[in-house]
Coordinates of C-alpha atoms in Angstrom, one line a residue:
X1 CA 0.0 0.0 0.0
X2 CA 1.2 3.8 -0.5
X3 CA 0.8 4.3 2.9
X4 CA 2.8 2.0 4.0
X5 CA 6.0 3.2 1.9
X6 CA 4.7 7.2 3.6
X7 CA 5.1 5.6 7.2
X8 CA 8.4 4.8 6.7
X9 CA 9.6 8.4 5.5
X10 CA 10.6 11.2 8.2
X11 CA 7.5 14.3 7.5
X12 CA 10.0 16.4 6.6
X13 CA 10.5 14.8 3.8
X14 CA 6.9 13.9 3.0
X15 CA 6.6 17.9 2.9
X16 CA 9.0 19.5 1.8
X17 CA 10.2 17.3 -1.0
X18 CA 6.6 15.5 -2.4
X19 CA 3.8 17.3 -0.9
X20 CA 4.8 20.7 -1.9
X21 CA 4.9 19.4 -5.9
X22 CA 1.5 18.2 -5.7
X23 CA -1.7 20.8 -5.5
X24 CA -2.6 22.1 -2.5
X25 CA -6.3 20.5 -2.8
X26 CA -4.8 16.9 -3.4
X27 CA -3.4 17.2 0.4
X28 CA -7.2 17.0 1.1
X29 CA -7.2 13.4 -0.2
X30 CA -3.9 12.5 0.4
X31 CA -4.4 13.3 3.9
X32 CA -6.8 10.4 4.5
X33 CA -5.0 7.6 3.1
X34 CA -3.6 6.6 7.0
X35 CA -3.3 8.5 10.5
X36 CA 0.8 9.0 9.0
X37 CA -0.3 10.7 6.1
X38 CA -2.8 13.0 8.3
X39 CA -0.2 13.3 10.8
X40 CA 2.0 14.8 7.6
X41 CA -0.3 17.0 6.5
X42 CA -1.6 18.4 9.9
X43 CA 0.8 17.6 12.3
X44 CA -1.9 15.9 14.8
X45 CA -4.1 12.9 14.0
X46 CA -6.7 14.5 16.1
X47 CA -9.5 15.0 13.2
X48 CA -10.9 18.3 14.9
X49 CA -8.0 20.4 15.2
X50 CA -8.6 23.2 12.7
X51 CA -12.2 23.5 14.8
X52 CA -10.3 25.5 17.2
X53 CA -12.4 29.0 18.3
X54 CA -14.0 29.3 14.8
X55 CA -17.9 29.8 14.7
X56 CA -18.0 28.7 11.3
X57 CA -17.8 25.2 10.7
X58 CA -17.5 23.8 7.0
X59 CA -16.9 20.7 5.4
X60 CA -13.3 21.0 6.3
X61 CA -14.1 21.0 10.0
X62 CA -15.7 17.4 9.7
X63 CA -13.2 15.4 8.5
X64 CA -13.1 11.3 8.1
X65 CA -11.1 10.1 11.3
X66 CA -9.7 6.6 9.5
X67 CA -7.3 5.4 12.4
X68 CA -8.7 6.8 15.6
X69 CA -9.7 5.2 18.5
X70 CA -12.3 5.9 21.1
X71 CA -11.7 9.1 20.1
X72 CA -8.4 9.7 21.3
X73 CA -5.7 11.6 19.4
X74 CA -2.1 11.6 19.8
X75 CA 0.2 14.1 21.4
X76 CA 0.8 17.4 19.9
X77 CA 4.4 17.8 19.2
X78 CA 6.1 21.0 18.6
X79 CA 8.0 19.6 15.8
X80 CA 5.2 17.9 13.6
X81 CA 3.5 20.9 14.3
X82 CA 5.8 23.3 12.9
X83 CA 6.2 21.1 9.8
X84 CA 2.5 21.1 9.1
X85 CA 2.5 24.8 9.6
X86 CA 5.2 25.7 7.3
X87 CA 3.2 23.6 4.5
X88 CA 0.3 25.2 5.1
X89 CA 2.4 28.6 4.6
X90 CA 4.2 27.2 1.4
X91 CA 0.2 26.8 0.6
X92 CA -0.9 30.3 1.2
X93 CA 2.4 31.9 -0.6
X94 CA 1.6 29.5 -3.9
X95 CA -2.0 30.2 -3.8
X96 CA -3.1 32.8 -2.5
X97 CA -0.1 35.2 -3.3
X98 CA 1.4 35.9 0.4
X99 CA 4.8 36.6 0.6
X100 CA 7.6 34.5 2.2
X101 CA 8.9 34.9 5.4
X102 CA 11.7 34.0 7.4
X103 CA 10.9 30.4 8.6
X104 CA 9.5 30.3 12.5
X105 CA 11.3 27.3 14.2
X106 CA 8.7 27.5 17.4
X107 CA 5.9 26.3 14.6
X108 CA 3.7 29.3 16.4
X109 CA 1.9 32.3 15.5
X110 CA 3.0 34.8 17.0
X111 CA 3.4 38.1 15.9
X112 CA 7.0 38.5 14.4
X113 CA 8.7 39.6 11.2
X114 CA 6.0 38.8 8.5
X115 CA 5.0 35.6 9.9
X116 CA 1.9 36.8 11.4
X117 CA 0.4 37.9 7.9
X118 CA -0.3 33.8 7.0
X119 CA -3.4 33.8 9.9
X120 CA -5.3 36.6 9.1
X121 CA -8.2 35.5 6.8
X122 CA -11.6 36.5 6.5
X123 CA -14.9 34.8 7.3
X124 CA -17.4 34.3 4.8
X125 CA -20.9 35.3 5.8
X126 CA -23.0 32.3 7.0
X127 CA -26.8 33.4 5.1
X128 CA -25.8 34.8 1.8
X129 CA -28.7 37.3 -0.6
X130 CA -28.9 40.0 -2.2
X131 CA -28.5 42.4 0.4
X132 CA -26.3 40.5 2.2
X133 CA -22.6 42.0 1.1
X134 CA -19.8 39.2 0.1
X135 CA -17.4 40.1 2.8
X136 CA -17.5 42.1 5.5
X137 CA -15.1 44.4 7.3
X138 CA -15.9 43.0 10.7
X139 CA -15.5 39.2 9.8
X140 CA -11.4 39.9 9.3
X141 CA -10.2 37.9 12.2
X142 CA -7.2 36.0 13.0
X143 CA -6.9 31.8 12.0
X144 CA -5.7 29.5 14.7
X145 CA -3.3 27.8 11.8
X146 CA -2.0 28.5 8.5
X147 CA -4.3 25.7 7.5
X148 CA -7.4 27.8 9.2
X149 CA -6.4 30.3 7.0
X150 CA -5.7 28.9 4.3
X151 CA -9.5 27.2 4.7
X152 CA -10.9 30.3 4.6
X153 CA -9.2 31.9 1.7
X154 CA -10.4 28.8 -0.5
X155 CA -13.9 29.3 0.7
X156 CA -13.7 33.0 -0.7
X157 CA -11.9 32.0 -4.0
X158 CA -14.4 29.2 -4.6
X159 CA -17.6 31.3 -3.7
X160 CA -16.3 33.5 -6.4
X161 CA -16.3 31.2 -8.9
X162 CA -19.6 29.3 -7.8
X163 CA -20.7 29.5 -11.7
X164 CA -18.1 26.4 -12.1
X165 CA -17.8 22.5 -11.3
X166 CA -17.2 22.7 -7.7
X167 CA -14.3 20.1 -8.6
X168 CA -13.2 22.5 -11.3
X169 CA -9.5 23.4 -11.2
X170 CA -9.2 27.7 -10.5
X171 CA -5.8 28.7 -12.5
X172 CA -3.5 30.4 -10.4
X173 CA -4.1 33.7 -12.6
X174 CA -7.6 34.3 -11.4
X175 CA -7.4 32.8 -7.9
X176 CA -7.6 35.6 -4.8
X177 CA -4.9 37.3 -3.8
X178 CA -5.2 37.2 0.1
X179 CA -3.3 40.7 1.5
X180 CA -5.1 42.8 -1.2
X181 CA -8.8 41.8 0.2
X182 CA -7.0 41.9 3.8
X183 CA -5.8 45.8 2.3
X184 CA -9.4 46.6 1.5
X185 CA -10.6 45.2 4.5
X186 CA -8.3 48.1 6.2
X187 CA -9.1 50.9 4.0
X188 CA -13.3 50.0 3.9
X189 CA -13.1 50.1 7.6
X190 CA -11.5 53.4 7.8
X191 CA -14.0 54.9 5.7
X192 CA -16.5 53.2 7.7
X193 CA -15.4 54.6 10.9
X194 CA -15.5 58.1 9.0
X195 CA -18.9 58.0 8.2
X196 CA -19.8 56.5 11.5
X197 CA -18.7 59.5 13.5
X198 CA -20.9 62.4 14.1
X199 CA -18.9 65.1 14.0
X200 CA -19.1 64.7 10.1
X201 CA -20.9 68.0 9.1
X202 CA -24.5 67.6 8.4
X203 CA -24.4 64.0 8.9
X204 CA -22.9 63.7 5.7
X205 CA -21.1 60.5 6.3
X206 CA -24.4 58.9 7.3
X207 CA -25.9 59.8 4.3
X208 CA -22.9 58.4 2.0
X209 CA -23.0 55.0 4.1
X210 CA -26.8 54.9 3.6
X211 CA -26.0 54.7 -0.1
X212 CA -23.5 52.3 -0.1
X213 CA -24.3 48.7 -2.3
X214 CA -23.3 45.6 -0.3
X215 CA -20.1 44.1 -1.4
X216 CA -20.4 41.6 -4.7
X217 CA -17.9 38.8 -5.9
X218 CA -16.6 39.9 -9.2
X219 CA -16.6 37.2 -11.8
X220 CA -13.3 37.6 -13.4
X221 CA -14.6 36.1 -16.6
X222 CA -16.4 39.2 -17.5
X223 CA -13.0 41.0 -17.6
X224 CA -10.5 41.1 -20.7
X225 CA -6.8 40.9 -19.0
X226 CA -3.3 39.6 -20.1
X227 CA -3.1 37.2 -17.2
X228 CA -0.2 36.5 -16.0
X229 CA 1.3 34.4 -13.0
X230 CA -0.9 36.2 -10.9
X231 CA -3.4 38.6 -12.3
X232 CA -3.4 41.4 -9.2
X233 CA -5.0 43.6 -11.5
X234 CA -7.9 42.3 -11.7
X235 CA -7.6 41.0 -7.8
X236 CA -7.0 44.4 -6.5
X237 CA -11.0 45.4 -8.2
X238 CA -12.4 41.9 -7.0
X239 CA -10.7 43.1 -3.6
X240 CA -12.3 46.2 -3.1
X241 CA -15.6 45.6 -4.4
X242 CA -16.3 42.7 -2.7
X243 CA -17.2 44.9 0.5
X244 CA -19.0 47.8 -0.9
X245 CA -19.8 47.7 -5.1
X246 CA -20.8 51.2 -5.5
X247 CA -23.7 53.8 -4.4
X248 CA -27.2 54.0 -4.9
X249 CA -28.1 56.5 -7.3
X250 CA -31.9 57.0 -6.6
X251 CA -31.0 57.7 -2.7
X252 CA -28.0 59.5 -3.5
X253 CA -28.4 64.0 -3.6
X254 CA -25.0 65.2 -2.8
X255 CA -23.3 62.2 -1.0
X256 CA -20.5 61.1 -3.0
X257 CA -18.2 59.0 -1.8
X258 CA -15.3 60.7 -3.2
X259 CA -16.6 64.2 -2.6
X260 CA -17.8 67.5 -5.1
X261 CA -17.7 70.9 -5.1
X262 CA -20.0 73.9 -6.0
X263 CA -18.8 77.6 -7.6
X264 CA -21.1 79.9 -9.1
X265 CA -23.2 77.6 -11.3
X266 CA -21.2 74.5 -11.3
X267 CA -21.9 71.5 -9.1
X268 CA -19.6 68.4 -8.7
X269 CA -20.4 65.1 -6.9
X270 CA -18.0 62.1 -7.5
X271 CA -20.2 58.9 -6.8
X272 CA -18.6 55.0 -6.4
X273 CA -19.7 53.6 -9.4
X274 CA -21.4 50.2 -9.5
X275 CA -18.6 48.0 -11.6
X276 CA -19.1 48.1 -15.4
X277 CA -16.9 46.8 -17.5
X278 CA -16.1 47.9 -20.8
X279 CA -14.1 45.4 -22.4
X280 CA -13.7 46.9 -25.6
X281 CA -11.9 49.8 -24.4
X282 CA -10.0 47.6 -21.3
X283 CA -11.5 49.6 -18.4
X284 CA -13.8 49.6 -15.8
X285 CA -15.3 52.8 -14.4
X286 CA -14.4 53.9 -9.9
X287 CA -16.2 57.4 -9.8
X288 CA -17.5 59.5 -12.0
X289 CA -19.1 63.2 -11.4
X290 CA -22.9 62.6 -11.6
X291 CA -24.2 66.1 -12.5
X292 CA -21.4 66.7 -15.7
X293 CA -20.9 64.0 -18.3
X294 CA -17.8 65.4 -19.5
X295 CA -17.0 65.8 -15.3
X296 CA -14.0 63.9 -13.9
X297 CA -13.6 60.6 -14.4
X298 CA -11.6 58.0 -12.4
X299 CA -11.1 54.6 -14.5
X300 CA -9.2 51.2 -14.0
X301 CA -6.9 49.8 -16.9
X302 CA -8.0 45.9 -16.5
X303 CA -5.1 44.7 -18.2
X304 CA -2.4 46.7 -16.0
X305 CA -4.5 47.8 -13.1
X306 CA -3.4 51.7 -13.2
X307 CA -6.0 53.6 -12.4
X308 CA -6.1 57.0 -14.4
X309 CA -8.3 60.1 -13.6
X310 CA -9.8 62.2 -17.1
X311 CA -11.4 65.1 -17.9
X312 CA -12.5 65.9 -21.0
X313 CA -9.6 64.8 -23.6
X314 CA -6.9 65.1 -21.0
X315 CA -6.0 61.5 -19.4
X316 CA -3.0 61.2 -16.8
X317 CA -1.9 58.4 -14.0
X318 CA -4.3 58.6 -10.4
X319 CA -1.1 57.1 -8.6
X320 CA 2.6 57.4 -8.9
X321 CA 4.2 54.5 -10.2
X322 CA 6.4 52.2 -7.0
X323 CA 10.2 53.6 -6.4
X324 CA 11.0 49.9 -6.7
X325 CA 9.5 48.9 -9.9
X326 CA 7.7 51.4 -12.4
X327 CA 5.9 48.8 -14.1
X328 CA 4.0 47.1 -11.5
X329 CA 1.2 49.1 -10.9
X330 CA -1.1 46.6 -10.1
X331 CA -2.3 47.5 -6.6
X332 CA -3.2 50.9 -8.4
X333 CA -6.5 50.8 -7.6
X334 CA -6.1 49.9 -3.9
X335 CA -3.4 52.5 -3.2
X336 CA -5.3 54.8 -4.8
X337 CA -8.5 54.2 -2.4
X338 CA -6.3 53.8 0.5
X339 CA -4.8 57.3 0.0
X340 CA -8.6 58.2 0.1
X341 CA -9.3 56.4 3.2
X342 CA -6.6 57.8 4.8
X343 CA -7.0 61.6 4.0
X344 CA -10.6 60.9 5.1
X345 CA -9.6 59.8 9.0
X346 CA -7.4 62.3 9.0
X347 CA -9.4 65.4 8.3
X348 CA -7.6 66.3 5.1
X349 CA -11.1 67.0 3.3
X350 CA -12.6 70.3 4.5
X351 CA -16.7 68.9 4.8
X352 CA -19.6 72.1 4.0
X353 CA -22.5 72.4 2.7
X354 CA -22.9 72.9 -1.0
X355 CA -23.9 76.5 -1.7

């Protein structure tokens, strides 16, 4: 039997030098073929592990115990554990497009040098409809495990792509990129808090999160991109508007998200536009001023992710390019609402009433 050739190999050589070449979602059903291989994966045989302090439960959580006995699981051992954990971590850089860190010898999570960044995930809601948004700020939390996380971050990349076979293969292209939706988790909080505090003149803030659309889960085949190893461009948009996709124009007078302004005769309002792509021209529309058609307009290149800003016949970039590497711009879209966020909290926008 295969498992029987497994038992006889140290784990650190079951994952570093054969799991790690096989696709994260085979160590599901690799996993099961003997308490060794379990042990391998997870560094426990105890079947309920990854339960931890998590409300929500999914088919992950209820796993097939094949060598147990009366319910009894072996010792955890510090170095089984780390091994598992670094796997799991291997799993989350490949996937789901975190970055390395230095490797954590204790096999904990503690909060050091980049290490911490593998166990923050997001919950998906539990009752999902129209009104209910695809992710919210408050469900950002912090995984027991790198496989917790890990878990989670699948359960958002395959609610995404619910149109396909379950069993379907996601290309790593169009899978989630984890820290950009943990990024717009940040930055849609901050703006939250904004509009949440009542100093904000008039109420103002109330009124722009009263017009807010619950978050949606952008289907990536309705946008026209390059590709690439991984395709953050189009990431960073299914990042941000997967907690808020746009205002509501019937409700909305003079609250737009990214502010107006009045002189004389001429009224502004910059509203957060519901996404629409046009494919033919390789953009999708952010904001756009409501009460001038030729009015400012801030748009997204799907194929690099820059966003640009346009009036009239004039076009230019919405965000510097990165000292270390002009080209890659893109997290354009989420620097460019973070810089928002940020000169929102801290009072950078003067706030009156249109005259």
């Amino acid at each position: 039997m295969a498992s029987s050739s497994f038992d006889l190999l140290p784990q650190s050589i079951i994952t570093s030098s054969i799991l790690q070449f096989l696709q994260s979602r085979d160590w599901l059903s690799f996993r099961l073929a003997s308490r060794s291989c379990y042990v391998a994966v997870h560094g426990t045989s105890d079947v309920f592990h990854a339960v931890g302090s998590e409300s929500n439960k999914s088919d992950d959580d209820c796993l097939e115990a094949t060598d147990e006995k009366n319910g009894e699981s072996t010792p955890l051992k510090k170095e089984l554990l780390s091994e598992s954990e670094s796997l799991w971590k291997f799993a989350l850089v490949r996937d789901y497009g975190f970055e390395h860190a230095p490797n954590n010898s204790n096999g904990n999570n503690n909060n050091n040098s980049g290490d911490d960044q593998f166990y923050h995930s997001i919950r998906s809601p539990e009752d999902t409809n129209d009104e209910t948004p695809f992710l919210r700020t408050s469900d950002v939390f912090k995984a027991p495990t790198a496989f917790s996380s890990w878990k989670h971050w699948r359960k958002i990349d395959r609610r995404i792509h619910s149109t396909r076979n379950p069993a379907a293969f996601i290309p790593r292209g169009e899978r989630v990129v984890g820290p950009y939706f943990l990024r717009a988790a940040s930055l849609w909080k901050k703006i939250e808090q904004w509009c949440e505090n009542e100093s904000s003149y008039k109420s103002i803030g109330r009124e722009i999160q009263s017009s807010l659309l619950p978050g949606r889960g952008l289907d990536p085949n309705l946008l026209t991109s390059d590709g690439g190893e991984y395709d953050a461009a189009i990431s960073a948009l299914k990042a941000v508007y997967s907690f808020y996709s746009g205002q509501d124009g019937d409700s909305l007078r003079l609250g737009g998200l990214f502010g107006g302004s009045s002189a004389y005769d001429y009224l502004s309002c910059s509203r957060f536009e519901y996404p629409r792509f046009e494919n033919d021209e390789f953009r999708v529309i952010v904001t756009k001023d409501i009460y001038n058609d030729g009015g400012k307009v801030f748009f997204m290149n799907t194929v690099t992710g820059q966003v640009f800003v346009q009036v009239g016949d004039i076009c230019r970039p919405a965000t510097p390019s990165k000292a270390e590497d002009a080209n890659d711009c893109r997290d354009s879209l989420l620097r460019w609402f973070e810089e928002h966020a940020n000169r929102l909290t801290r009072g950078y926008f003067c706030v009156r009433e249109y005259q």
